[in-house]
N, CA and C of each residue as an Amber inpcrd file, in Angstrom:
protein
   447
   0.8480000  -1.1300000   0.0050000   0.0000000   0.0210000   0.0180000
   0.8740000   1.2350000  -0.0170000   0.3220000   2.3070000  -0.2350000
   1.0250000   3.6710000  -0.4240000   1.2550000   4.3040000   1.1080000
   2.2570000   5.0770000   1.1830000   2.5900000   5.7930000   2.3310000
   1.7330000   7.0640000   2.4860000   1.6430000   7.6800000   3.6020000
   0.8280000   8.8900000   3.8260000   1.4310000   9.9660000   2.8330000
   2.7150000  10.0690000   2.7670000   3.3520000  11.1280000   1.8320000
   2.9980000  10.8300000   0.4490000   2.9660000   9.6970000  -0.0130000
   2.5390000   9.3060000  -1.3870000   1.0670000   9.6480000  -1.5690000
   0.2260000   9.3500000  -0.6020000  -1.2250000   9.5320000  -0.7990000
  -1.4700000  11.0560000  -0.9060000  -0.7580000  11.8640000  -0.0660000
  -0.9060000  13.2500000  -0.0460000  -0.4600000  13.8710000  -1.4310000
   0.6120000  13.3650000  -1.9830000   1.0870000  13.7830000  -3.3050000
   0.1120000  13.4180000  -4.3190000  -0.4670000  12.2020000  -4.2290000
  -1.4620000  11.7000000  -5.1670000  -2.7470000  12.6390000  -5.1510000
  -3.2630000  12.9030000  -3.9590000  -4.4610000  13.7000000  -3.8030000
  -4.2950000  15.1120000  -4.3010000  -3.2840000  15.8320000  -3.9040000
  -3.0150000  17.1320000  -4.3080000  -2.8130000  17.3180000  -5.8290000
  -2.0940000  16.3530000  -6.4160000  -1.8770000  16.4250000  -7.8410000
  -3.1830000  16.2080000  -8.5790000  -3.9860000  15.2340000  -8.0460000
  -5.2800000  15.0310000  -8.7110000  -6.2190000  16.2410000  -8.7580000
  -6.2410000  16.9270000  -7.5520000  -7.1280000  18.1770000  -7.4520000
  -6.6020000  19.3050000  -8.2070000  -5.2990000  19.6240000  -8.1900000
  -4.7450000  20.7020000  -8.9030000  -4.8050000  20.5600000 -10.3250000
  -4.5110000  19.4440000 -10.9040000  -4.5840000  19.2070000 -12.2670000
  -6.0500000  19.2560000 -12.7190000  -6.9030000  18.6790000 -12.0140000
  -8.3560000  18.7540000 -12.2720000  -8.9470000  20.1460000 -12.3490000
  -8.5390000  21.0050000 -11.3970000  -9.0620000  22.3860000 -11.4240000
  -8.4310000  23.2110000 -12.5480000  -7.1390000  22.9650000 -12.8840000
  -6.5460000  23.7310000 -14.1000000  -7.3240000  23.3590000 -15.2920000
  -7.8340000  22.1680000 -15.5220000  -8.5090000  21.7150000 -16.7090000
 -10.0090000  22.0660000 -16.6460000 -10.6060000  21.8130000 -15.4210000
 -12.0620000  21.9590000 -15.3460000 -12.5750000  23.4340000 -15.3790000
 -11.9650000  24.2680000 -14.5230000 -12.5990000  25.6450000 -14.3090000
 -12.7980000  26.4630000 -15.7140000 -11.7070000  26.6150000 -16.5080000
 -12.0350000  27.3330000 -17.7180000 -13.0040000  26.5980000 -18.7140000
 -12.9150000  25.2120000 -18.7060000 -13.7840000  24.4680000 -19.5100000
 -15.2710000  24.6330000 -19.0560000 -15.5050000  24.4790000 -17.8140000
 -16.8700000  24.6000000 -17.3050000 -17.4720000  26.0540000 -17.4180000
 -16.5830000  27.0420000 -17.1940000 -16.9410000  28.4070000 -17.3930000
 -17.4740000  28.6460000 -18.9010000 -16.7730000  28.1030000 -19.7710000
 -17.1080000  28.2280000 -21.1540000 -18.3330000  27.4210000 -21.5100000
 -18.3960000  26.1880000 -21.0460000 -19.5600000  25.3010000 -21.4280000
 -20.8470000  25.7900000 -20.7730000 -20.8800000  26.2570000 -19.4380000
 -22.0510000  26.5310000 -18.8350000 -22.4480000  27.9780000 -18.8980000
 -21.5260000  28.8910000 -19.3960000 -21.7940000  30.3380000 -19.5670000
 -21.8330000  31.1170000 -18.2070000 -21.2600000  30.6870000 -17.1680000
 -21.0500000  31.4050000 -16.0100000 -19.6440000  31.9720000 -15.9870000
 -19.5230000  33.0870000 -15.1650000 -18.1930000  33.6650000 -15.1580000
 -17.1540000  32.6820000 -14.4110000 -15.9230000  32.7990000 -14.7330000
 -14.9290000  31.9090000 -14.1900000 -14.8770000  31.9960000 -12.6410000
 -15.1870000  33.1830000 -12.0120000 -15.1110000  33.2650000 -10.5600000
 -16.2210000  32.4000000  -9.9550000 -17.4480000  32.3560000 -10.4390000
 -18.5830000  31.4980000  -9.9460000 -18.1890000  30.1360000 -10.0860000
 -17.8200000  29.6820000 -11.1970000 -17.3890000  28.2740000 -11.4690000
 -16.2450000  27.9690000 -10.5350000 -15.2560000  28.9630000 -10.6210000
 -14.0260000  28.7030000  -9.7720000 -14.3100000  28.4540000  -8.2140000
 -15.2030000  29.2450000  -7.7620000 -15.4920000  29.1240000  -6.3150000
 -16.2230000  27.8630000  -6.0320000 -17.0600000  27.3130000  -6.9130000
 -17.6820000  25.9950000  -6.7260000 -16.6820000  24.9260000  -6.8640000
 -15.8310000  25.0120000  -7.8840000 -14.7610000  24.1150000  -8.1620000
 -13.8060000  23.9930000  -6.9970000 -13.3990000  25.1390000  -6.3800000
 -12.4490000  25.0580000  -5.2620000 -13.0490000  24.4350000  -4.0890000
 -14.3970000  24.8570000  -3.7370000 -14.9690000  24.3320000  -2.6410000
 -15.1740000  22.7830000  -2.7850000 -15.5640000  22.4240000  -3.9380000
 -15.7440000  21.0010000  -4.2710000 -14.3870000  20.2410000  -4.1850000
 -13.4020000  20.9990000  -4.5810000 -12.0420000  20.3710000  -4.4690000
 -11.6190000  20.1290000  -3.0690000 -11.8330000  21.0200000  -2.2190000
 -11.4600000  20.8400000  -0.7610000 -12.2610000  19.6730000  -0.1470000
 -13.5080000  19.7050000  -0.4130000 -14.2950000  18.4730000   0.1090000
 -13.8730000  17.2050000  -0.5950000 -13.6740000  17.2570000  -1.8640000
 -13.1910000  16.0080000  -2.6570000 -11.8200000  15.5860000  -2.2080000
 -10.9820000  16.5760000  -1.7470000  -9.6080000  16.1730000  -1.4240000
  -9.6740000  15.3990000  -0.1840000 -10.4610000  15.8160000   0.8000000
 -10.6090000  14.9970000   2.0300000 -11.1430000  13.7840000   1.8330000
 -12.3040000  13.6010000   0.9890000 -12.9610000  12.4940000   0.6410000
 -11.9420000  11.5290000  -0.0870000 -11.2580000  12.0320000  -1.0950000
 -10.2650000  11.3360000  -1.8680000  -9.2500000  10.5480000  -1.0320000
  -8.6830000  11.1980000  -0.0120000  -7.7030000  10.5660000   0.9160000
  -8.3160000   9.3810000   1.6690000  -9.4270000   9.7370000   2.2450000
 -10.1060000   8.7100000   3.1050000 -10.7210000   7.5670000   2.2490000
 -11.3420000   7.8810000   1.1100000 -11.9690000   6.9370000   0.2070000
 -10.9060000   5.9560000  -0.2450000  -9.7630000   6.5050000  -0.7200000
  -8.7020000   5.6860000  -1.3020000  -8.0960000   4.7690000  -0.2600000
  -7.8940000   5.2880000   0.9170000  -7.4260000   4.5330000   2.0100000
  -8.3420000   3.3360000   2.3090000  -9.5330000   3.6250000   2.4890000
 -10.6790000   2.6200000   2.7040000 -10.6860000   1.6290000   1.6050000
 -10.6470000   2.0860000   0.4540000 -10.8110000   1.1920000  -0.8340000
  -9.6400000   0.1650000  -0.7760000  -8.3880000   0.7150000  -0.5840000
  -7.2240000  -0.1100000  -0.5890000  -7.2920000  -1.1530000   0.5320000
  -7.6370000  -0.6340000   1.7940000  -7.7400000  -1.7030000   2.8060000
  -8.7420000  -2.7100000   2.5600000  -9.9040000  -2.2910000   1.8670000
 -10.9330000  -3.2660000   1.5690000 -10.4280000  -4.3240000   0.5140000
  -9.6010000  -3.8080000  -0.4550000  -9.0890000  -4.5840000  -1.4790000
  -8.0550000  -5.6520000  -0.8080000  -7.2960000  -5.0760000   0.0470000
  -6.2770000  -5.9790000   0.7350000  -6.9660000  -7.0430000   1.5900000
  -7.9980000  -6.6920000   2.1610000  -8.7360000  -7.6790000   3.0350000
  -9.4480000  -8.7620000   2.1520000 -10.0920000  -8.2260000   1.1100000
 -10.9600000  -9.1830000   0.2480000 -10.1400000  -9.8820000  -0.8410000
  -9.0620000  -9.2220000  -1.3100000  -8.3370000  -9.9080000  -2.4140000
  -6.8830000 -10.3250000  -2.0720000  -6.3520000  -9.7070000  -0.9140000
  -5.1270000 -10.0280000  -0.5660000  -3.9890000  -9.1230000  -1.3110000
  -4.4560000  -8.1660000  -2.0850000  -3.4560000  -7.1890000  -2.7780000
  -4.3050000  -5.9750000  -3.1010000  -3.6030000  -4.9390000  -3.6000000
  -4.1730000  -3.7470000  -3.9520000  -4.0710000  -3.4160000  -5.4210000
  -3.7850000  -4.4420000  -6.2020000  -3.7400000  -4.3630000  -7.7010000
  -5.1400000  -4.0840000  -8.1890000  -5.2780000  -3.0710000  -9.0520000
  -6.5240000  -2.5990000  -9.6020000  -6.5980000  -3.1190000 -11.0840000
  -7.5020000  -3.8820000 -11.4560000  -7.7830000  -4.2370000 -12.8430000
  -8.6130000  -3.1370000 -13.4010000  -8.8690000  -3.1510000 -14.7070000
  -9.6950000  -2.1050000 -15.3490000 -11.0520000  -2.1370000 -14.6930000
 -11.7870000  -3.2620000 -14.5880000 -13.0240000  -3.1600000 -13.9490000
 -12.9700000  -2.5190000 -12.5640000 -12.0160000  -2.9790000 -11.7490000
 -11.8150000  -2.4040000 -10.4220000 -11.6080000  -0.8800000 -10.4400000
 -10.8670000  -0.4440000 -11.3800000 -10.5010000   0.9600000 -11.5080000
 -11.8860000   1.7370000 -11.8730000 -12.6730000   1.1500000 -12.7140000
 -13.9350000   1.6380000 -13.0940000 -14.8980000   1.8110000 -11.8120000
 -14.9550000   0.6810000 -11.1310000 -15.7970000   0.7080000  -9.8990000
 -15.4080000   1.6720000  -8.9780000 -14.0680000   1.7490000  -8.7700000
 -13.4000000   2.7470000  -7.9080000 -13.8340000   4.2000000  -8.2370000
 -13.7390000   4.5230000  -9.4600000 -14.0940000   5.8540000  -9.9270000
 -15.5300000   6.2010000  -9.7480000 -16.4410000   5.2270000 -10.1450000
 -17.8440000   5.4230000 -10.1310000 -18.3260000   5.5850000  -8.6490000
 -17.8080000   4.7920000  -7.7660000 -18.1960000   4.9170000  -6.3170000
 -17.7360000   6.3030000  -5.7200000 -16.5440000   6.7140000  -6.0430000
 -16.0740000   7.9410000  -5.6070000 -16.8480000   9.0860000  -6.1040000
 -17.1730000   9.1860000  -7.4480000 -17.9080000  10.2830000  -8.0520000
 -19.4040000  10.1960000  -7.5760000 -19.8450000   9.0340000  -7.3870000
 -21.3560000   8.9940000  -6.9830000 -21.5840000   9.6120000  -5.7020000
 -20.7290000   9.4270000  -4.7730000 -20.7410000  10.0300000  -3.3580000
 -20.6960000  11.5940000  -3.5270000 -19.7740000  12.0160000  -4.3700000
 -19.7080000  13.5310000  -4.5100000 -20.8210000  14.0950000  -5.1940000
 -21.3950000  13.3680000  -6.0850000 -22.6790000  13.8670000  -6.8070000
 -23.7310000  14.1580000  -5.9140000 -24.0110000  13.2740000  -4.9470000
 -25.1220000  13.5130000  -3.9580000 -24.7180000  14.7450000  -3.1180000
 -23.5370000  14.8890000  -2.7510000 -23.1040000  16.0300000  -1.8210000
 -23.1990000  17.3470000  -2.5230000 -22.7360000  17.5450000  -3.7430000
 -22.5840000  18.7360000  -4.4180000 -23.8640000  19.2790000  -5.0080000
 -24.8770000  18.4970000  -5.2610000 -26.1150000  18.9290000  -5.8800000
 -26.6810000  20.1840000  -5.2500000 -26.9340000  20.1710000  -3.9060000
 -27.5880000  21.3280000  -3.3960000 -26.6750000  22.5600000  -3.3400000
 -25.4620000  22.3190000  -3.2410000 -24.4090000  23.3980000  -3.1580000
 -24.4090000  24.1930000  -4.4120000 -24.3690000  23.4580000  -5.5330000
 -24.3070000  24.0540000  -6.9030000 -25.5530000  24.8530000  -7.1110000
 -26.7760000  24.2770000  -6.9010000 -28.0310000  24.9360000  -7.0900000
 -28.1640000  26.2770000  -6.2440000 -27.7430000  26.1610000  -5.0280000
 -27.9090000  27.3820000  -4.1170000 -26.8850000  28.4900000  -4.6650000
 -25.6190000  28.0910000  -4.8790000 -24.6110000  29.1020000  -5.1650000
 -24.8880000  29.7570000  -6.5400000 -25.3940000  29.0240000  -7.5530000
 -25.5310000  29.6110000  -8.8750000 -26.9760000  30.0870000  -9.0380000
 -27.8890000  29.8710000  -8.0530000 -29.2990000  30.2730000  -8.1060000
 -29.9350000  29.6150000  -9.3790000 -29.7530000  28.3660000  -9.4380000
 -30.4370000  27.5860000 -10.5360000 -31.1980000  26.4500000  -9.9460000
 -32.0880000  25.8580000 -10.7510000 -32.9910000  24.7260000 -10.2870000
 -32.0550000  23.5910000  -9.8990000 -32.7320000  22.6030000  -9.1970000
 -32.0000000  21.4010000  -8.8260000 -31.7180000  20.5280000 -10.0980000
 -32.7170000  20.6030000 -10.9800000 -32.4940000  19.8680000 -12.2830000
 -31.3040000  20.4560000 -13.0540000 -31.1910000  21.7600000 -13.1950000
 -30.0450000  22.4150000 -13.7830000 -28.7730000  22.0360000 -13.0790000
 -28.8370000  22.1110000 -11.7700000 -27.6420000  21.7390000 -10.9400000
 -27.3430000  20.2110000 -11.2110000 -28.3460000  19.4370000 -11.2490000
 -28.1060000  18.0020000 -11.5200000 -27.3240000  17.7570000 -12.7940000
 -27.7900000  18.4330000 -13.8520000 -27.1320000  18.2780000 -15.1830000
 -25.6470000  18.8920000 -15.1210000 -25.4960000  19.9140000 -14.4030000
 -24.1670000  20.4890000 -14.3170000 -23.3280000  19.5100000 -13.4990000
 -23.8600000  18.9690000 -12.3550000 -23.2500000  18.0130000 -11.5460000
 -22.7380000  16.7990000 -12.3230000 -23.7110000  16.2670000 -13.0780000
 -23.3870000  15.1090000 -13.8630000 -22.3220000  15.3460000 -14.8200000
 -22.2650000  16.4970000 -15.4450000 -21.1500000  16.9380000 -16.3230000
 -19.8520000  16.9930000 -15.5950000 -19.8720000  17.5840000 -14.3600000
 -18.6870000  17.7310000 -13.5920000 -18.1530000  16.3000000 -13.1600000
 -19.1990000  15.4310000 -12.7420000 -18.8060000  14.1170000 -12.3440000
 -18.2600000  13.2540000 -13.4750000 -18.8630000  13.5360000 -14.6830000
 -18.3020000  12.8150000 -15.8190000 -16.8830000  13.1960000 -16.1640000
 -16.6960000  14.5060000 -16.1600000 -15.2910000  14.9660000 -16.2780000
 -14.3830000  14.3890000 -15.2600000 -14.6780000  14.3380000 -14.0590000
 -13.8390000  13.9030000 -12.9310000 -13.7310000  12.3310000 -12.9950000
 -14.7890000  11.6940000 -13.4970000 -14.6650000  10.2650000 -13.6340000
 -13.6310000   9.8750000 -14.6610000 -13.6060000  10.5600000 -15.7500000
 -12.5500000  10.2920000 -16.7410000 -11.1790000  10.7630000 -16.2010000
 -11.2140000  11.9320000 -15.5490000  -9.9290000  12.4100000 -14.9290000
  -9.4830000  11.3580000 -13.9940000 -10.2240000  10.8610000 -13.1470000
  -9.7880000  10.0070000 -12.0680000  -9.2720000   8.6400000 -12.7070000
  -9.8810000   8.1480000 -13.6590000  -9.4390000   6.9900000 -14.3520000
  -8.0960000   7.0970000 -14.8710000  -7.9610000   8.2510000 -15.7300000
  -6.6930000   8.5260000 -16.5360000  -5.5740000   8.8980000 -15.4540000
  -5.9190000   9.8620000 -14.4960000  -4.8700000  10.2570000 -13.5510000
  -4.3320000   9.1240000 -12.7680000  -5.2410000   8.2380000 -12.2420000
  -4.7420000   7.1330000 -11.3700000  -3.9340000   6.0860000 -12.1240000
  -4.3720000   5.8860000 -13.3860000  -3.5100000   4.9740000 -14.1870000
  -2.1250000   5.4490000 -14.4320000  -2.0760000   6.8100000 -14.7910000
  -0.8000000   7.4030000 -15.1060000   0.0090000   7.4900000 -13.6990000
  -0.6630000   7.8470000 -12.6640000   0.0490000   7.9570000 -11.3700000
   0.6370000   6.5780000 -11.0010000  -0.1100000   5.5250000 -11.1660000
   0.3580000   4.2510000 -10.7410000   1.6070000   3.8000000 -11.5590000
   1.5980000   4.2810000 -12.7690000   2.8760000   3.9850000 -13.6380000
   3.9160000   4.8960000 -13.3770000   3.7320000   6.1840000 -13.1040000
   4.8120000   7.0610000 -12.7610000   5.4150000   6.8380000 -11.3710000
   4.4710000   6.5340000 -10.3580000   4.8940000   6.3000000  -9.0390000
   4.4280000   4.8870000  -8.5680000   4.9980000   3.8290000  -9.1420000
   4.5450000   2.5140000  -8.7670000   4.8860000   2.1840000  -7.2370000
   4.1030000   1.2220000  -6.7580000   4.4200000   0.7520000  -5.4360000
   5.5720000  -0.1180000  -5.4490000   6.6190000   0.1270000  -4.6990000
   7.8170000  -0.6970000  -4.7850000   7.4920000  -2.1450000  -4.5670000
   8.2120000  -3.0640000  -5.3500000   8.0440000  -4.5040000  -5.2240000
   8.1630000  -5.0190000  -3.9440000   9.2120000  -4.5510000  -3.1510000
   9.3970000  -5.2020000  -1.7540000   8.2290000  -4.7430000  -0.8490000
   7.6540000  -3.5300000  -1.0720000   6.5190000  -3.1180000  -0.3060000
   5.3280000  -3.9300000  -0.5570000   5.0850000  -4.2900000  -1.8640000
   3.9940000  -5.2010000  -2.2690000   4.0410000  -6.5310000  -1.4980000
   5.2160000  -7.0400000  -1.3000000   5.3920000  -8.2650000  -0.6510000
   5.0860000  -8.2410000   0.7850000   5.4120000  -7.1490000   1.4470000
   5.1950000  -7.0430000   2.9360000   3.9100000  -6.4070000   3.2320000
   3.1000000  -5.9430000   2.2850000   1.8480000  -5.2070000   2.6190000
   0.8970000  -5.9240000   3.4050000   0.8840000  -7.3090000   3.4120000
  -0.0680000  -8.0190000   4.1320000   0.3040000  -8.0290000   5.6150000
   1.4740000  -7.7750000   5.9400000   1.9670000  -7.7390000   7.3610000
   1.9950000  -6.3900000   7.9910000   1.9850000  -5.3690000   7.0430000
   2.0910000  -4.0090000   7.5430000   0.8780000  -3.2580000   7.1910000
   0.3030000  -2.4940000   8.0900000  -0.7890000  -1.5890000   7.8820000
  -0.1950000  -0.1840000   7.6210000  -0.2830000   0.4180000   6.5240000
   0.2470000   1.7390000   6.1950000  -1.0290000   2.5580000   5.9930000
  -1.1330000   3.7220000   6.6980000  -2.3030000   4.6240000   6.4680000
  -1.7940000   5.8080000   5.7750000
């Protein structure tokens, strides 16, 4: 499993890269000024950052307990991303509607678009991250005996 330092690097990189791509794109797509979209995106990012850290830790511990390792196949990566984004979707819907003064339906459509973006981003980012920063082989062998948070 990954160390605390590695998990923090992973989470911060995910959120920063996501914001850099998402904010200008969403501002253009939805027709709101960059500050309004930016404020929502930053608030969502802070909440998602905390959720990301604990969700990934829980997911890895669950995989270790159920499968004996933390290797993610493509279907597991898809499940991982869908569960993560599904929780955020439910949380962000009322925040988006309130802040932008739009209906819940409009907020839902916007939230689905944001979740879709981050779903793809999560899949691609995690795949690249695992290849750029692989778990050392000796750590994989000892992970069943060591609990790393």
